[in-house]
Coordinates of C-alpha atoms in Angstrom, one line a residue:
Chain A
M1 CA -47.8 -1.6 37.2
I2 CA -44.7 -2.6 35.4
N3 CA -41.8 -3.9 37.6
V4 CA -38.5 -2.5 36.4
T5 CA -36.4 -3.5 39.4
V6 CA -33.3 -5.5 38.5
R7 CA -30.5 -7.2 40.4
L8 CA -26.8 -7.1 39.5
G9 CA -25.7 -9.9 41.8
R10 CA -26.2 -8.6 45.3
L11 CA -26.9 -5.1 44.0
S12 CA -30.5 -4.3 43.7
L13 CA -31.5 -1.4 41.4
E14 CA -34.9 0.3 41.3
N15 CA -34.7 0.6 37.6
P16 CA -32.2 -0.7 35.0
V17 CA -31.1 2.7 33.6
T18 CA -27.8 3.9 35.0
V19 CA -25.2 6.5 34.0
A20 CA -21.7 5.5 33.0
S21 CA -18.6 6.3 34.9
G22 CA -16.7 9.3 33.6
T23 CA -19.8 11.0 32.1
Y24 CA -21.5 12.0 35.3
G25 CA -18.7 13.4 37.4
Y26 CA -19.0 12.7 41.1
G27 CA -22.8 12.7 41.2
T28 CA -23.4 16.4 41.9
E29 CA -22.7 18.0 38.6
Y30 CA -26.1 17.3 37.1
L31 CA -28.1 18.1 40.2
S32 CA -29.6 21.2 38.7
F33 CA -31.3 19.0 36.1
Y34 CA -32.9 16.3 38.2
E35 CA -32.4 14.1 41.2
P36 CA -30.1 11.1 40.6
S37 CA -32.6 8.9 42.5
K38 CA -34.5 8.8 39.2
L39 CA -31.6 6.7 37.8
G40 CA -31.1 3.1 38.6
A41 CA -27.6 4.0 39.7
V42 CA -24.9 6.6 39.2
F43 CA -21.4 5.3 38.4
L44 CA -19.0 7.9 39.8
K45 CA -15.9 9.1 38.0
G46 CA -13.1 6.6 38.2
I47 CA -10.7 7.1 41.1
T48 CA -7.2 6.0 41.7
L49 CA -5.2 5.6 45.0
N50 CA -3.6 9.0 44.5
P51 CA -5.0 12.0 42.7
R52 CA -4.2 12.1 39.0
M53 CA -3.6 15.1 36.8
G54 CA -5.0 13.4 33.7
N55 CA -3.6 13.7 30.1
A56 CA -2.4 16.7 28.2
P57 CA -5.1 18.4 26.2
P58 CA -6.8 18.3 23.7
R59 CA -8.7 15.5 25.4
I60 CA -11.8 15.1 23.2
A61 CA -12.7 15.1 19.6
E62 CA -16.0 14.6 17.9
T63 CA -16.2 11.8 15.3
P64 CA -19.0 10.7 13.1
C65 CA -21.8 9.7 15.5
G66 CA -19.3 9.5 18.3
M67 CA -16.4 11.0 20.1
L68 CA -12.9 10.2 21.2
N69 CA -11.8 10.9 24.7
A70 CA -8.4 10.7 26.4
I71 CA -9.1 12.2 29.8
G72 CA -6.5 10.0 31.4
L73 CA -8.4 9.4 34.6
Q74 CA -8.0 12.9 36.1
N75 CA -9.5 12.4 39.5
V76 CA -9.4 13.5 43.1
G77 CA -7.9 10.2 44.4
L78 CA -9.2 7.9 47.1
E79 CA -8.9 10.5 49.9
G80 CA -10.7 13.2 47.8
L81 CA -13.5 10.8 47.2
L82 CA -13.8 9.8 50.9
K83 CA -13.4 13.3 52.4
E84 CA -15.0 15.5 49.8
K85 CA -17.0 13.8 47.1
L86 CA -18.9 11.1 49.0
P87 CA -19.8 13.4 51.9
A88 CA -21.3 15.8 49.3
L89 CA -23.7 13.1 48.4
K90 CA -25.0 12.7 52.0
D91 CA -28.3 14.4 51.3
V92 CA -28.6 13.3 47.7
P93 CA -31.0 10.4 47.3
G94 CA -29.7 7.9 44.8
T95 CA -27.6 4.7 44.3
F96 CA -24.0 5.6 43.9
I97 CA -21.3 3.2 42.8
A98 CA -17.6 3.9 42.9
N99 CA -15.4 3.2 39.9
I100 CA -11.8 2.2 40.9
A101 CA -8.6 1.8 38.9
G102 CA -5.3 0.6 40.3
E103 CA -1.8 0.4 38.9
S104 CA -1.3 -2.9 40.7
I105 CA -3.4 -5.6 42.4
R106 CA -2.4 -4.2 45.7
E107 CA -3.7 -0.7 44.8
F108 CA -7.0 -2.1 43.7
C109 CA -7.3 -3.8 47.1
Q110 CA -6.2 -0.8 49.1
I111 CA -8.9 1.3 47.4
A112 CA -11.6 -1.4 47.7
E113 CA -10.8 -1.9 51.4
A114 CA -11.0 1.8 52.1
L115 CA -14.3 2.1 50.4
N116 CA -15.8 -0.9 52.2
N117 CA -17.4 1.2 54.9
A118 CA -17.7 4.4 53.0
P119 CA -21.0 6.3 53.3
N120 CA -23.4 6.7 50.4
L121 CA -21.9 3.8 48.4
S122 CA -23.7 0.8 47.1
G123 CA -21.1 -1.0 45.1
I124 CA -17.7 -0.9 43.3
E125 CA -17.0 -1.0 39.6
V126 CA -13.6 -2.4 39.0
N127 CA -12.1 -0.6 36.0
V128 CA -9.6 -2.9 34.2
S129 CA -10.4 -1.3 30.9
C130 CA -9.3 2.4 30.7
P131 CA -7.5 2.8 27.4
N132 CA -6.0 6.1 28.3
V133 CA -3.5 5.4 31.1
K134 CA -0.1 3.9 30.8
E135 CA -0.1 1.9 34.0
G136 CA -2.9 -0.5 34.8
G137 CA -6.1 0.2 33.1
M138 CA -6.6 -1.8 29.9
A139 CA -3.3 -3.6 30.3
F140 CA -5.1 -5.7 33.0
G141 CA -8.3 -6.0 31.2
V142 CA -6.8 -7.6 28.1
S143 CA -5.5 -10.5 30.2
A144 CA -7.9 -13.1 31.5
Q145 CA -5.4 -14.1 34.2
A146 CA -4.9 -10.5 35.5
T147 CA -8.7 -9.9 35.4
F148 CA -9.2 -13.0 37.4
E149 CA -6.6 -12.1 40.0
I150 CA -7.8 -8.5 40.4
T151 CA -11.4 -9.6 40.7
Q152 CA -10.6 -12.2 43.3
A153 CA -8.4 -9.9 45.3
V154 CA -10.9 -7.1 45.3
R155 CA -13.6 -9.6 46.2
K156 CA -11.7 -10.5 49.3
S157 CA -11.1 -6.8 50.2
T158 CA -14.7 -5.6 50.3
D159 CA -18.2 -6.7 51.2
L160 CA -19.7 -4.4 48.6
P161 CA -21.0 -5.8 45.4
I162 CA -18.4 -5.6 42.6
I163 CA -18.9 -5.1 38.9
V164 CA -15.9 -5.7 36.6
K165 CA -15.8 -3.3 33.6
L166 CA -14.5 -5.0 30.5
T167 CA -12.6 -3.6 27.5
P168 CA -13.7 -4.4 24.0
N169 CA -10.1 -4.1 22.8
V170 CA -9.6 -7.9 23.0
T171 CA -9.7 -10.9 20.8
D172 CA -12.3 -12.7 22.8
I173 CA -14.2 -10.8 25.4
T174 CA -16.0 -13.9 26.7
E175 CA -12.7 -15.3 28.0
I176 CA -12.2 -12.1 30.1
A177 CA -15.8 -12.1 31.3
R178 CA -15.5 -15.7 32.5
A179 CA -12.3 -14.7 34.3
A180 CA -14.2 -12.0 36.2
E181 CA -17.0 -14.5 37.0
E182 CA -14.5 -17.0 38.3
G183 CA -12.9 -14.3 40.4
G184 CA -16.2 -13.7 42.1
A185 CA -17.7 -10.6 40.4
D186 CA -21.3 -9.9 41.0
A187 CA -21.7 -8.7 37.5
V188 CA -19.7 -7.5 34.5
S189 CA -20.2 -4.2 32.7
L190 CA -19.4 -3.8 29.0
I191 CA -18.2 -2.3 26.9
N192 CA -15.7 0.4 27.8
T193 CA -14.5 2.5 24.8
L194 CA -12.8 1.3 21.7
L195 CA -9.3 2.5 21.1
G196 CA -9.2 5.0 18.3
M197 CA -7.3 7.8 16.8
M198 CA -7.9 11.0 14.7
I199 CA -5.5 13.1 12.7
D200 CA -5.5 16.8 12.0
I201 CA -4.7 16.8 8.3
E202 CA -3.5 20.4 8.4
T203 CA -1.0 20.0 11.1
R204 CA -0.4 16.3 10.4
K205 CA -0.6 15.7 14.1
P206 CA -2.9 13.5 16.2
V207 CA -5.9 15.5 17.3
L208 CA -5.7 14.2 20.9
G209 CA -2.8 15.2 23.2
N210 CA -2.6 11.5 24.2
I211 CA -2.4 10.5 20.5
T212 CA -5.0 7.8 20.9
G213 CA -8.3 7.8 22.8
G214 CA -11.4 5.8 23.5
L215 CA -14.3 5.9 21.0
S216 CA -17.8 6.1 22.4
G217 CA -21.2 7.1 21.2
P218 CA -23.8 5.7 18.8
A219 CA -21.0 4.6 16.4
I220 CA -19.9 1.8 18.7
R221 CA -23.4 0.5 19.6
P222 CA -23.5 -2.6 17.3
V223 CA -20.1 -3.7 18.6
A224 CA -21.4 -3.4 22.1
V225 CA -24.6 -5.3 21.3
R226 CA -22.6 -8.1 19.7
M227 CA -20.3 -8.4 22.8
V228 CA -23.1 -8.4 25.3
S229 CA -24.8 -11.1 23.3
S230 CA -21.6 -13.2 23.3
V231 CA -20.9 -12.7 27.0
Y232 CA -24.5 -13.5 27.9
K233 CA -23.9 -17.0 26.5
A234 CA -20.6 -17.4 28.3
V235 CA -21.3 -16.4 31.9
K236 CA -24.1 -16.8 34.4
I237 CA -23.6 -13.5 36.2
P238 CA -25.6 -10.5 35.1
I239 CA -24.4 -8.0 32.5
L240 CA -24.6 -4.2 32.7
G241 CA -24.7 -3.3 29.0
M242 CA -23.4 -0.1 27.6
G243 CA -22.0 1.5 24.4
G244 CA -23.7 4.1 22.3
I245 CA -27.1 3.9 23.9
R246 CA -29.1 7.1 23.3
S247 CA -32.7 6.0 22.9
W248 CA -35.0 3.4 24.5
K249 CA -34.8 1.4 21.3
D250 CA -31.1 1.1 21.7
A251 CA -31.6 0.0 25.3
I252 CA -34.1 -2.7 24.4
E253 CA -31.5 -4.2 22.0
F254 CA -29.2 -4.6 24.9
F255 CA -31.8 -6.2 27.1
L256 CA -32.7 -8.7 24.3
A257 CA -29.0 -9.4 23.9
G258 CA -28.8 -10.3 27.5
A259 CA -28.1 -7.2 29.6
T260 CA -29.9 -7.0 32.9
A261 CA -29.3 -3.2 33.2
I262 CA -27.8 -0.6 30.9
S263 CA -25.6 2.5 31.2
V264 CA -26.0 5.7 29.3
G265 CA -22.8 7.7 28.8
T266 CA -22.0 9.9 25.9
A267 CA -25.7 10.5 25.2
V268 CA -25.8 12.3 28.5
F269 CA -23.5 15.0 27.0
Q270 CA -26.0 15.5 24.2
D271 CA -29.0 15.4 26.5
P272 CA -28.7 15.2 30.3
F273 CA -32.3 14.0 30.3
A274 CA -31.7 11.1 28.0
P275 CA -31.6 8.4 30.7
L276 CA -35.0 9.4 32.0
K277 CA -36.5 9.4 28.5
I278 CA -35.0 6.0 27.9
L279 CA -36.5 4.6 31.1
E280 CA -39.9 6.0 30.0
G281 CA -39.5 4.3 26.6
I282 CA -38.6 1.0 28.2
R283 CA -41.7 1.0 30.3
D284 CA -43.8 1.8 27.2
Y285 CA -42.2 -1.0 25.3
L286 CA -42.8 -3.5 28.1
S287 CA -46.4 -2.4 28.4
K288 CA -47.1 -2.6 24.6
N289 CA -45.6 -6.1 24.6
N290 CA -47.6 -7.2 27.6
H291 CA -44.7 -7.7 29.9
E292 CA -45.2 -7.0 33.6
N293 CA -41.5 -7.3 34.5
I294 CA -38.4 -6.2 32.7
N295 CA -36.7 -9.5 33.6
E296 CA -39.1 -11.2 31.2
I297 CA -37.3 -9.8 28.2
I298 CA -33.7 -10.2 29.2
G299 CA -31.8 -12.4 26.9
T300 CA -34.8 -13.2 24.8
L301 CA -33.1 -12.7 21.5
I302 CA -34.3 -15.2 18.9
E303 CA -31.4 -16.6 16.9
E304 CA -32.7 -19.0 14.3
Chain B
M1 CA -27.4 26.5 35.0
K2 CA -30.4 24.7 33.6
R3 CA -31.8 23.3 30.4
F4 CA -34.2 25.5 28.6
F5 CA -36.0 25.4 25.2
A6 CA -35.3 28.7 23.6
R7 CA -36.9 30.0 20.4
L8 CA -34.7 31.3 17.7
V9 CA -35.9 34.8 17.0
Q10 CA -33.6 35.9 14.3
T11 CA -30.4 35.0 12.4
N12 CA -28.4 37.8 10.9
Q13 CA -25.5 37.1 8.6
I14 CA -23.5 40.2 9.3
K15 CA -20.5 39.4 7.1
P16 CA -19.9 36.4 4.9
G17 CA -19.8 33.3 7.2
Y18 CA -20.4 35.3 10.4
F19 CA -23.8 35.1 12.1
I20 CA -25.5 36.7 15.0
Q21 CA -28.5 34.8 16.4
T22 CA -31.1 36.0 18.8
Y23 CA -32.8 33.5 21.1
L24 CA -35.8 34.1 23.3
S25 CA -35.2 32.8 26.8
P26 CA -36.1 35.0 29.8
E27 CA -34.4 32.5 32.2
I28 CA -31.1 32.7 30.4
A29 CA -31.3 36.4 29.5
E30 CA -32.2 37.5 33.0
T31 CA -29.5 35.6 34.8
A32 CA -26.6 35.7 32.3
Y33 CA -23.4 37.5 33.3
P34 CA -20.6 38.6 31.0
G35 CA -18.1 35.8 30.3
Q36 CA -20.7 33.1 30.6
F37 CA -21.8 30.9 27.8
V38 CA -24.6 28.7 26.5
H39 CA -24.3 25.0 25.4
I40 CA -26.5 24.5 22.3
R41 CA -27.7 21.2 21.0
T42 CA -27.6 21.7 17.2
S43 CA -29.2 18.5 16.1
E44 CA -31.7 15.8 17.3
M45 CA -29.7 13.3 15.3
P46 CA -26.6 11.4 16.5
Y47 CA -24.4 13.6 14.3
P48 CA -23.3 16.2 15.2
L49 CA -23.3 14.5 18.6
L50 CA -21.9 17.1 21.0
R51 CA -23.4 20.4 22.0
R52 CA -21.7 23.5 20.9
P53 CA -20.6 26.2 23.4
F54 CA -21.1 29.9 22.5
S55 CA -20.3 32.9 24.5
I56 CA -23.2 35.1 25.3
C57 CA -22.6 38.2 23.2
R58 CA -25.4 40.4 24.2
V59 CA -28.6 40.4 26.4
K60 CA -31.6 42.5 25.8
G61 CA -34.8 42.0 27.9
K62 CA -35.8 38.4 27.5
E63 CA -33.5 37.7 24.6
F64 CA -29.8 36.8 24.3
Q65 CA -27.5 36.8 21.3
I66 CA -24.6 34.6 20.2
L67 CA -22.1 35.3 17.6
F68 CA -20.5 32.5 15.5
K69 CA -18.5 31.8 12.4
K70 CA -19.6 28.9 10.3
K71 CA -16.8 26.4 10.5
G72 CA -18.1 22.9 11.3
E73 CA -21.2 20.8 11.1
G74 CA -22.8 22.3 14.2
T75 CA -22.5 25.9 13.1
E76 CA -23.6 24.9 9.6
L77 CA -26.9 23.6 11.1
L78 CA -27.4 26.6 13.3
S79 CA -26.8 29.0 10.4
C80 CA -29.6 27.3 8.4
A81 CA -32.1 27.2 11.3
Q82 CA -35.4 29.0 10.7
P83 CA -36.8 31.6 13.1
G84 CA -39.4 30.1 15.4
Q85 CA -37.4 26.9 15.7
S86 CA -36.9 25.8 19.3
F87 CA -33.4 24.8 20.6
D88 CA -32.4 22.8 23.6
I89 CA -29.9 25.1 25.4
I90 CA -28.1 24.6 28.7
G91 CA -27.1 27.9 30.3
P92 CA -26.0 30.3 31.4
I93 CA -22.8 28.4 32.2
G94 CA -19.4 29.2 33.8
T95 CA -17.5 31.7 35.9
G96 CA -17.6 35.0 34.1
F97 CA -15.6 38.2 34.4
R98 CA -15.1 39.9 37.7
I99 CA -15.8 43.6 37.2
Y100 CA -14.1 46.2 39.3
D101 CA -14.7 49.9 39.8
K102 CA -11.8 50.8 37.6
P103 CA -11.4 52.0 34.0
S104 CA -11.0 49.0 31.8
V105 CA -8.9 47.9 28.8
L106 CA -10.6 45.2 26.6
V107 CA -8.5 43.3 24.1
A108 CA -10.5 41.3 21.5
G109 CA -9.1 39.1 18.7
G110 CA -11.4 37.7 16.0
M111 CA -14.4 35.9 17.5
G112 CA -13.1 36.9 21.0
I113 CA -15.3 39.9 20.5
A114 CA -18.4 38.0 21.6
P115 CA -17.9 37.9 25.4
L116 CA -16.1 41.3 25.4
Y117 CA -19.0 43.0 23.8
F118 CA -21.3 41.8 26.5
L119 CA -18.7 42.9 29.1
A120 CA -18.4 46.3 27.6
E121 CA -22.1 46.9 27.8
H122 CA -22.0 46.0 31.5
I123 CA -19.0 48.2 32.3
K124 CA -20.6 51.1 30.4
E125 CA -23.7 50.7 32.7
K126 CA -21.5 51.1 35.7
G127 CA -20.2 54.3 34.2
E128 CA -16.5 53.2 34.0
K129 CA -14.2 54.2 31.1
I130 CA -13.5 51.6 28.5
L131 CA -10.5 51.4 26.1
F132 CA -11.4 48.8 23.5
F133 CA -8.8 47.2 21.3
Y134 CA -10.1 45.0 18.5
G135 CA -8.0 42.9 16.2
A136 CA -9.0 40.9 13.2
R137 CA -7.5 39.4 10.0
S138 CA -9.1 41.9 7.8
E139 CA -12.1 44.2 7.3
Q140 CA -14.2 41.1 6.3
D141 CA -13.6 39.6 9.8
L142 CA -14.5 42.7 11.9
I143 CA -17.8 42.2 13.6
L144 CA -19.8 44.6 15.7
S145 CA -17.2 47.4 15.4
H146 CA -19.9 50.0 14.8
E147 CA -21.8 48.8 17.9
I148 CA -18.7 49.0 20.0
A149 CA -18.1 52.5 18.8
L150 CA -21.4 53.4 20.3
I151 CA -20.4 52.0 23.7
T152 CA -17.0 53.6 23.8
S153 CA -15.4 56.4 21.8
E154 CA -12.0 54.8 22.6
L155 CA -12.1 52.0 20.1
K156 CA -8.8 51.1 18.4
I157 CA -8.8 48.6 15.6
A158 CA -5.9 46.6 14.1
T159 CA -6.1 44.3 11.1
E160 CA -3.4 42.0 9.9
D161 CA -3.8 43.2 6.3
G162 CA -4.3 46.9 7.2
S163 CA -7.7 47.1 5.6
V164 CA -9.1 48.9 8.6
G165 CA -7.3 50.7 11.5
E166 CA -3.6 50.0 12.2
K167 CA -1.9 47.3 10.2
G168 CA -0.5 44.7 12.6
L169 CA -1.4 42.9 15.8
V170 CA -3.9 44.1 18.3
T171 CA -1.6 43.1 21.1
D172 CA 1.0 45.7 19.9
L173 CA -1.7 48.3 19.6
A174 CA -2.9 47.7 23.2
S175 CA 0.6 47.4 24.7
P176 CA 1.1 51.0 25.8
W177 CA -2.2 50.8 27.7
L178 CA -1.4 47.7 29.7
T179 CA -0.8 49.5 32.9
P180 CA -1.9 49.1 36.6
E181 CA -4.5 51.8 36.4
Y182 CA -6.7 49.6 34.2
S183 CA -8.6 46.3 34.7
I184 CA -7.6 44.3 31.7
F185 CA -9.8 41.8 29.9
A186 CA -9.1 39.7 26.8
C187 CA -10.5 37.0 24.6
G188 CA -9.1 35.7 21.3
P189 CA -7.1 33.0 19.6
E190 CA -4.4 31.1 21.4
P191 CA -1.4 33.0 19.8
M192 CA -2.9 36.4 20.7
L193 CA -3.5 35.4 24.4
K194 CA -0.1 33.9 24.6
A195 CA 1.5 37.1 23.4
L196 CA -0.6 39.2 25.7
Q197 CA 0.3 37.0 28.6
T198 CA 4.0 37.5 28.0
M199 CA 3.5 41.3 27.8
L200 CA 1.6 41.3 31.0
E201 CA 4.1 39.1 32.7
Q202 CA 6.9 41.5 31.8
K203 CA 5.0 44.4 33.3
G204 CA 4.0 42.4 36.4
L205 CA 0.3 42.7 35.5
N206 CA -2.6 40.3 35.7
A207 CA -5.7 40.2 33.5
Q208 CA -8.8 38.2 32.9
F209 CA -8.8 35.9 29.9
S210 CA -11.9 34.2 28.6
L211 CA -10.8 30.8 27.1
E212 CA -12.5 28.5 24.6
N213 CA -12.1 24.8 24.3
R214 CA -13.6 21.7 22.9
M215 CA -16.3 20.6 25.3
A216 CA -18.4 17.6 25.9
C217 CA -20.7 17.9 28.9
G218 CA -20.4 21.6 29.7
V219 CA -21.4 21.1 33.3
G220 CA -18.1 20.1 34.9
A221 CA -18.5 16.3 34.8
C222 CA -16.3 14.9 32.0
M223 CA -13.0 16.8 32.4
G224 CA -12.8 17.0 28.6
C225 CA -12.2 20.8 28.4
A226 CA -9.3 20.9 30.7
V227 CA -6.8 23.7 30.6
E228 CA -3.5 23.7 32.5
T229 CA -3.3 26.3 35.3
D230 CA -1.2 26.7 38.4
R231 CA -3.8 24.3 40.1
G232 CA -3.3 21.5 37.6
F233 CA -6.0 20.9 35.0
E234 CA -9.1 23.0 35.5
R235 CA -12.3 22.8 33.6
V236 CA -12.9 25.6 31.1
C237 CA -16.7 25.1 31.4
V238 CA -17.3 25.7 35.0
D239 CA -13.9 26.7 36.6
G240 CA -13.7 29.2 33.7
P241 CA -14.2 30.1 31.0
V242 CA -12.6 33.2 32.5
F243 CA -9.2 32.7 34.2
F244 CA -6.6 35.1 35.5
S245 CA -3.8 35.3 33.0
E246 CA -1.0 34.7 35.4
K247 CA -2.5 31.4 36.4
I248 CA -2.7 29.9 32.9
K249 CA 0.1 27.5 32.1
S250 CA -0.8 26.5 28.6
F251 CA -3.6 27.6 26.3
P252 CA -6.1 25.3 24.6
L253 CA -5.2 24.9 20.9
S254 CA -7.2 26.9 18.4
H255 CA -9.1 24.6 16.2
T256 CA -7.9 23.9 12.7
G257 CA -10.7 21.7 11.4
E258 CA -13.7 19.5 12.1
G259 CA -13.8 17.2 15.1
G260 CA -14.9 19.2 18.0
S261 CA -14.9 22.6 16.4
P262 CA -18.1 24.5 16.8

């Protein structure tokens, strides 16, 4: 029997395949397909202190082997999560992790504190990397100092494990990862989307209402693998790797580069069952390569 | 809504660039309701990446039909698919039309004919009267008009070039019949729906509009297909695609090229 349980700091996952925030709603949208307990964890849609309307449409556009999105964190807000969305998960077996975004350190702390004793929640992902909002978001995640301060403050506000989600839109992501580690993060997740843009040549206008958006999907995978590999060498805390994963082979690349667990995002849109197929493929790969435990392959990239 | 593997039974190119496809899927065919759609994965490859949403145009026994115009990579692939090929399809999805025991006015523009054809069949079964208004650019873009003529004798056609029916816009053709005695339904491009919404507003009337939009998940998770209504941004995929006209604040833009077009 192959052991696929992994630990992201104090957070223990039954398997390393999770679904990324923003692609899986509030945990109930895909219930007619399969039980979320089959996943290592579900990262819920990012929430802010107050509900947000989100950006003006169009919000998505397909690109070669990827997509741009500029949803703009449309969400039900902290109260909506506490009163409506989390209670809806009461009888749904699974590991659920909130994703939080604040416009200030104080807001991050307020949300983290309120979620501390929330039901059906196993951890908090701290979103300092959304490229589609004007206040907060990526503005924090491009600064090591801000990332450190937010992580430290959130750490003090909650007993839940915290994972800091990093943006790839920086010169040196290892610097930001180290800041999150120093701030007390249990783990870092990377990468969020790459800032991109697409133009409608007939109208000569940007395709997205927000003008720019975040690029995701297979197109960004090599960038993500490179960044996971760099961060693995720079920090001791575990890495949740993501960015364009749509098959088990993609996932293995991330484990070899140093990820302890992975997230599937855009691929869920193409195939809601992709995460389950990926997990099956990971087990087969481990078995074929005579590994009994997934942890045996993490960070085993050979660089010579 | 679930995921099914449906076998492509037949592809008919009914006019240059326009296709009707028949899929075998008892689960979808037996539960589909007018206004709902299916989300089809057109490729096993990473490009095109996103599924493509199509209104269910007709249901017959264990089969359902979709109608599409070839305009992007996804529809290109579908149009070349061989009968017998199996497709990964999520459906039926969405909140469809509410049908009342009243005579109905249906206003279709271009590809908006797809959900309204299915609706017309349903209304006919209930025995209610249907006035059908159908607008297209020209004769080349009129699809299913003969089939609709079999459902209702009250079919009025408008083409922009006058090649069939009245020359002009379908909204002007329908205008005198936009009255409180009818249930009003419409589907079509953004400018048509906008014009119709204004007419309805002036008459103090409400109608049901089926909207289309770029879509990623199709299950209500990603918020990508948002449309602005009096309740903020709602999801075309599950809150719609059918919305009451008086609630819509701005319409999704009609596509002009690749990048999210079907």
